[in-house]
Coordinates of C-alpha atoms in Angstrom, one line a residue:
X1 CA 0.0 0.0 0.0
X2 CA 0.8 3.6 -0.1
X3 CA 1.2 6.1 2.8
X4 CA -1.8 8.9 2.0
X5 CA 1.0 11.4 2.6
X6 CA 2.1 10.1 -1.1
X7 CA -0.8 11.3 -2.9
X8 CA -1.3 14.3 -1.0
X9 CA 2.5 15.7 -1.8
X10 CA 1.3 14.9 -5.4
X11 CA -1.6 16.6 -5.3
X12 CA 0.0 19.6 -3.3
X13 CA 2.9 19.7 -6.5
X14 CA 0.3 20.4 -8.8
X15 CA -1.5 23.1 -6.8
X16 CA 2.2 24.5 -6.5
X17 CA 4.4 24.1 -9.4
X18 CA 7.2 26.1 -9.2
X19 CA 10.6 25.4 -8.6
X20 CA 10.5 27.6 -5.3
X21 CA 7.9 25.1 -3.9
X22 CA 9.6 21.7 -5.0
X23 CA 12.6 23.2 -3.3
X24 CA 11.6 23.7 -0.1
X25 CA 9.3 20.7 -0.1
X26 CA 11.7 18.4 -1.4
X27 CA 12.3 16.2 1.6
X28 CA 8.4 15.4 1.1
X29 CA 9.5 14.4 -2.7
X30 CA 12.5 12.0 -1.2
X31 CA 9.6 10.3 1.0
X32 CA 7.0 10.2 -1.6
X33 CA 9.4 8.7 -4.3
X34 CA 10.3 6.1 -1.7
X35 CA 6.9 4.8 -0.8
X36 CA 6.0 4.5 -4.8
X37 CA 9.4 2.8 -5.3
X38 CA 8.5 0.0 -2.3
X39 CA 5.3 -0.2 -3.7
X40 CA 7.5 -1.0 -7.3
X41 CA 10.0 -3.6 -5.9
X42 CA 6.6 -5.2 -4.4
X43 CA 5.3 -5.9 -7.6
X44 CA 7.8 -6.4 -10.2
X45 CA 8.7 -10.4 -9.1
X46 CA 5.0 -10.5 -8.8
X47 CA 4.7 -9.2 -12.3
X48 CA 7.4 -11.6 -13.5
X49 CA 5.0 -14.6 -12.3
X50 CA 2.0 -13.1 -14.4
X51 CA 4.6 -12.8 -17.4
X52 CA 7.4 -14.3 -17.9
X53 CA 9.4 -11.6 -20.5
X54 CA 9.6 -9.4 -17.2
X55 CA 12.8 -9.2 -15.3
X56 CA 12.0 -9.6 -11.5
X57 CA 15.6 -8.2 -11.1
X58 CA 15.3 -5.0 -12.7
X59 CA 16.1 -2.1 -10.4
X60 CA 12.6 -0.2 -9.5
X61 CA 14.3 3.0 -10.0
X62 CA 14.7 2.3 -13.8
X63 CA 10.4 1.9 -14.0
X64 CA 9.7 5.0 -11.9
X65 CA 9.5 7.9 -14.3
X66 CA 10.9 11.2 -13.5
X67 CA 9.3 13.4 -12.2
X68 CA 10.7 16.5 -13.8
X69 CA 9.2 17.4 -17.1
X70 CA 10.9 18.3 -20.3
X71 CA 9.1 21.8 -21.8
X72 CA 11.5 22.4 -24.4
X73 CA 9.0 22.0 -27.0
X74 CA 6.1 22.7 -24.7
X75 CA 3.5 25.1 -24.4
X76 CA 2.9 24.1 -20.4
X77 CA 6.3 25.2 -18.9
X78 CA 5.2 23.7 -15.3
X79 CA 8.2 22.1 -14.1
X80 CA 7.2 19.0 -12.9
X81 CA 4.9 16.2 -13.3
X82 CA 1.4 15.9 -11.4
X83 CA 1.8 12.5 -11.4
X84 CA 4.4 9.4 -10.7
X85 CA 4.0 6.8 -13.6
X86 CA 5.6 3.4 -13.8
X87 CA 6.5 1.9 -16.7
X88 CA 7.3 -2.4 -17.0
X89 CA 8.2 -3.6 -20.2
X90 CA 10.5 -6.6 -20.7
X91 CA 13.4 -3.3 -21.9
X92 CA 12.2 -1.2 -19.2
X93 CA 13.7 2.5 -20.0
X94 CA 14.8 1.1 -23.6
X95 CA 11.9 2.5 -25.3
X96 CA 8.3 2.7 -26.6
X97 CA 7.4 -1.3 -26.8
X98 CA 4.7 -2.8 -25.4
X99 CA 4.0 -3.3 -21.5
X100 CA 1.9 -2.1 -18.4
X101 CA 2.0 1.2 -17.0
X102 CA 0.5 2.5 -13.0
X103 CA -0.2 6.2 -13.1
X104 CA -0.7 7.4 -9.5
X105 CA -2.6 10.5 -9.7
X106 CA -5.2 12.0 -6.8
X107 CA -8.8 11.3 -8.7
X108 CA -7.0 10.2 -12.2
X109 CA -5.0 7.0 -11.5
X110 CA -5.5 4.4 -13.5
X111 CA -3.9 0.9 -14.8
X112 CA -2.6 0.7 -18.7
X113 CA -1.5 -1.9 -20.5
X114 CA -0.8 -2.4 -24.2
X115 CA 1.6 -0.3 -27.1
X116 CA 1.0 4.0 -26.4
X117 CA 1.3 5.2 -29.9
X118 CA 3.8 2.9 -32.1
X119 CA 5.5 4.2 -34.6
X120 CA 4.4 3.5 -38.4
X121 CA 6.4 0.3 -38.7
X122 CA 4.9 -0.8 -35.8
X123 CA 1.0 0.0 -36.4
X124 CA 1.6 -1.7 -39.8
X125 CA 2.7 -5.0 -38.0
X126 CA 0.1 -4.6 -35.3
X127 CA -2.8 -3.5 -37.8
X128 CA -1.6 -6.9 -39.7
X129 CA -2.2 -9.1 -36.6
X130 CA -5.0 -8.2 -36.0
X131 CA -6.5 -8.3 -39.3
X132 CA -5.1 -12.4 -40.0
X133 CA -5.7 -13.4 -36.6
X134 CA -8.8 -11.1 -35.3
X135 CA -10.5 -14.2 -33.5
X136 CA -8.0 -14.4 -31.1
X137 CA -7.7 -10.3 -30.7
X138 CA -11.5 -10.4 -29.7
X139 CA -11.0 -13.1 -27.8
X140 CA -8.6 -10.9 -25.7
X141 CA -10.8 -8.0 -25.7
X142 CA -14.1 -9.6 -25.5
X143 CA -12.7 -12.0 -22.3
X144 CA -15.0 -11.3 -19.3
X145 CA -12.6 -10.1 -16.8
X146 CA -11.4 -7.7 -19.6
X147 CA -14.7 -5.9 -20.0
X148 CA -15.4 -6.2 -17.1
X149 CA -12.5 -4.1 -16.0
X150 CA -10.7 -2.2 -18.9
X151 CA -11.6 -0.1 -21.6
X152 CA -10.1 -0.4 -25.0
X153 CA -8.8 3.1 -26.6
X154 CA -10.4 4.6 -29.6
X155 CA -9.6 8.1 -29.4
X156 CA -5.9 7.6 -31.4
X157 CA -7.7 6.0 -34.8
X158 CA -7.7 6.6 -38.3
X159 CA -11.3 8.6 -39.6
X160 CA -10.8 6.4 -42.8
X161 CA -10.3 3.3 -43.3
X162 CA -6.2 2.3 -43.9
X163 CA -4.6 1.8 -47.4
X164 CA -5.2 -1.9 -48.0
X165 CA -8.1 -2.3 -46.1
X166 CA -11.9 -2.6 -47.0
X167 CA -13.8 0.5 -45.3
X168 CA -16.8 -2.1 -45.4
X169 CA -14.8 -4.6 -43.0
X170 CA -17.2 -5.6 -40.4
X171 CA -13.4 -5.3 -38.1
X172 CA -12.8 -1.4 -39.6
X173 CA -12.5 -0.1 -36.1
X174 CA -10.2 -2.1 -35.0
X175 CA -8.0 -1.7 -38.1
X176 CA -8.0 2.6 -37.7
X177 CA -6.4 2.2 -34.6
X178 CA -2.9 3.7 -34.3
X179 CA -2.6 3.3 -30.6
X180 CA -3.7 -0.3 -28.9
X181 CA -3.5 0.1 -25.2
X182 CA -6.4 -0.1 -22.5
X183 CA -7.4 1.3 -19.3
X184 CA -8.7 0.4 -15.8
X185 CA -9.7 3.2 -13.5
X186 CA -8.4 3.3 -10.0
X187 CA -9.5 5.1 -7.1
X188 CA -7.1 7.1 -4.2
X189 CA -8.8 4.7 -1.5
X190 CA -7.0 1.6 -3.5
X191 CA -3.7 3.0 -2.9
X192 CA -4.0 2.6 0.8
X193 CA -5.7 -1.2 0.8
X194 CA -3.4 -4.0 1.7
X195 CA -4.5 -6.1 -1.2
X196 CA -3.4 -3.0 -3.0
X197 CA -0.5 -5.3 -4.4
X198 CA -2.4 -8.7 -5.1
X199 CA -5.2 -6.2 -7.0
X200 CA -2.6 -4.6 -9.4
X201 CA -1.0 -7.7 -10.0
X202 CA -4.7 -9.1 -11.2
X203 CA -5.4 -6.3 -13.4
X204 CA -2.1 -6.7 -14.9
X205 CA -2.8 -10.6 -15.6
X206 CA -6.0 -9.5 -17.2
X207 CA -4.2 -7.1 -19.4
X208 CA -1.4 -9.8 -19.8
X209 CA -2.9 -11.3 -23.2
X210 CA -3.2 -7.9 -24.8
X211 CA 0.2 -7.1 -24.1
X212 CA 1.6 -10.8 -25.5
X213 CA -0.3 -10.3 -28.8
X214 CA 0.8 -6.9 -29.5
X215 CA 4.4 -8.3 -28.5
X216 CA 4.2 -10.7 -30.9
X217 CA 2.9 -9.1 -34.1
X218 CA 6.2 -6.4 -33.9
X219 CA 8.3 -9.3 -33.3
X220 CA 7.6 -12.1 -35.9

């Protein structure tokens, strides 16, 4: 579980984000970062038992995103992040591939899991797989315990169908798609449950399939 203290330091950085504030409250950021990166080592040999492509070894630091934002190209120059995200993918930091992501947000955490945005290569493989195999892609989508619990994205999609592809395929929607990840809403209260880690770890297994299938079509 969390310590409440956690969310309320990030909820007090984006009611104060300046440079001045994170200063002087950065002894709250060094116990805040702490707590998420327990709650990290707690699941990642968890997360290696749900699957098997994830290193139960890997340092947590290296899945905890930083929290300092880059507004070089930018229009929002607030310095930091109003968030702590966590990223597991079987290269960790070594790039966009697919995985399963924690955001940790007061009122907008949530559970992702899938491929955020591939690039064009990618989306070709993807679109591919889904099109010669789209049995077993619904079957991953259409599982119980997946719509019961996540939520497919649609807003990232084509408006027309893609070169290749018959507009009048009854699987169209699926085939716009240029991002394939999906979400599971969490609520603060979760964070400071004691199941908190056996109820991540579930969601994660549930999302598990998605993740394989994407992983596969780029890899083939």
């Amino acid at each position: 579980m969390l310590k409440k203290e956690t969310l309320k330091f990030i909820k007090d950085v984006a009611e104060n984000n300046n440079r001045e504030w994170f200063t002087e409250n950065k002894p709250r950021y060094e116990e805040a970062k702490e707590d998420t990166l327990k709650l990290v080592a707690a699941l990642m040999p968890e997360l290696a038992k749900v699957d098997p492509l994830i290193s139960s070894e890997i340092d947590p630091k290296k899945s905890l995103m930083r929290i300092y934002r880059d507004v070089r190209f930018s229009k929002n120059k607030d310095p930091y992040k109003n968030n702590f995200g966590i990223w597991f993918s079987a290269k960790s930091k070594g790039g966009n591939e697919p995985g399963y992501y924690l955001h940790i947000q007061p009122g907008k955490s949530f559970i992702a899991g899938g491929y955020w945005m591939p690039e064009a290569p990618h989306v070709k493989l993807i679109r591919q797989e889904i099109d010669y195999n789209i049995d077993e892609f619904k079957s991953i989508i259409e599982a119980k315990a997946f719509k019961a619990n996540f939520t497919l994205g649609t807003t990232n999609a084509l408006k027309n169908a893609p070169k290749g592809y018959d507009p009048a395929d009854p699987n169209i929607e699926f085939l716009k798609l240029k991002s394939f990840e999906a979400t599971m809403p969490l609520k603060d209260e979760d964070f400071f449950k004691a199941d908190l880690v056996n109820k991540l770890i579930s969601s994660f297994a549930t999302i598990q399939p998605l993740v394989a299938f994407l992983r596969n079509a780029i890899e083939q």
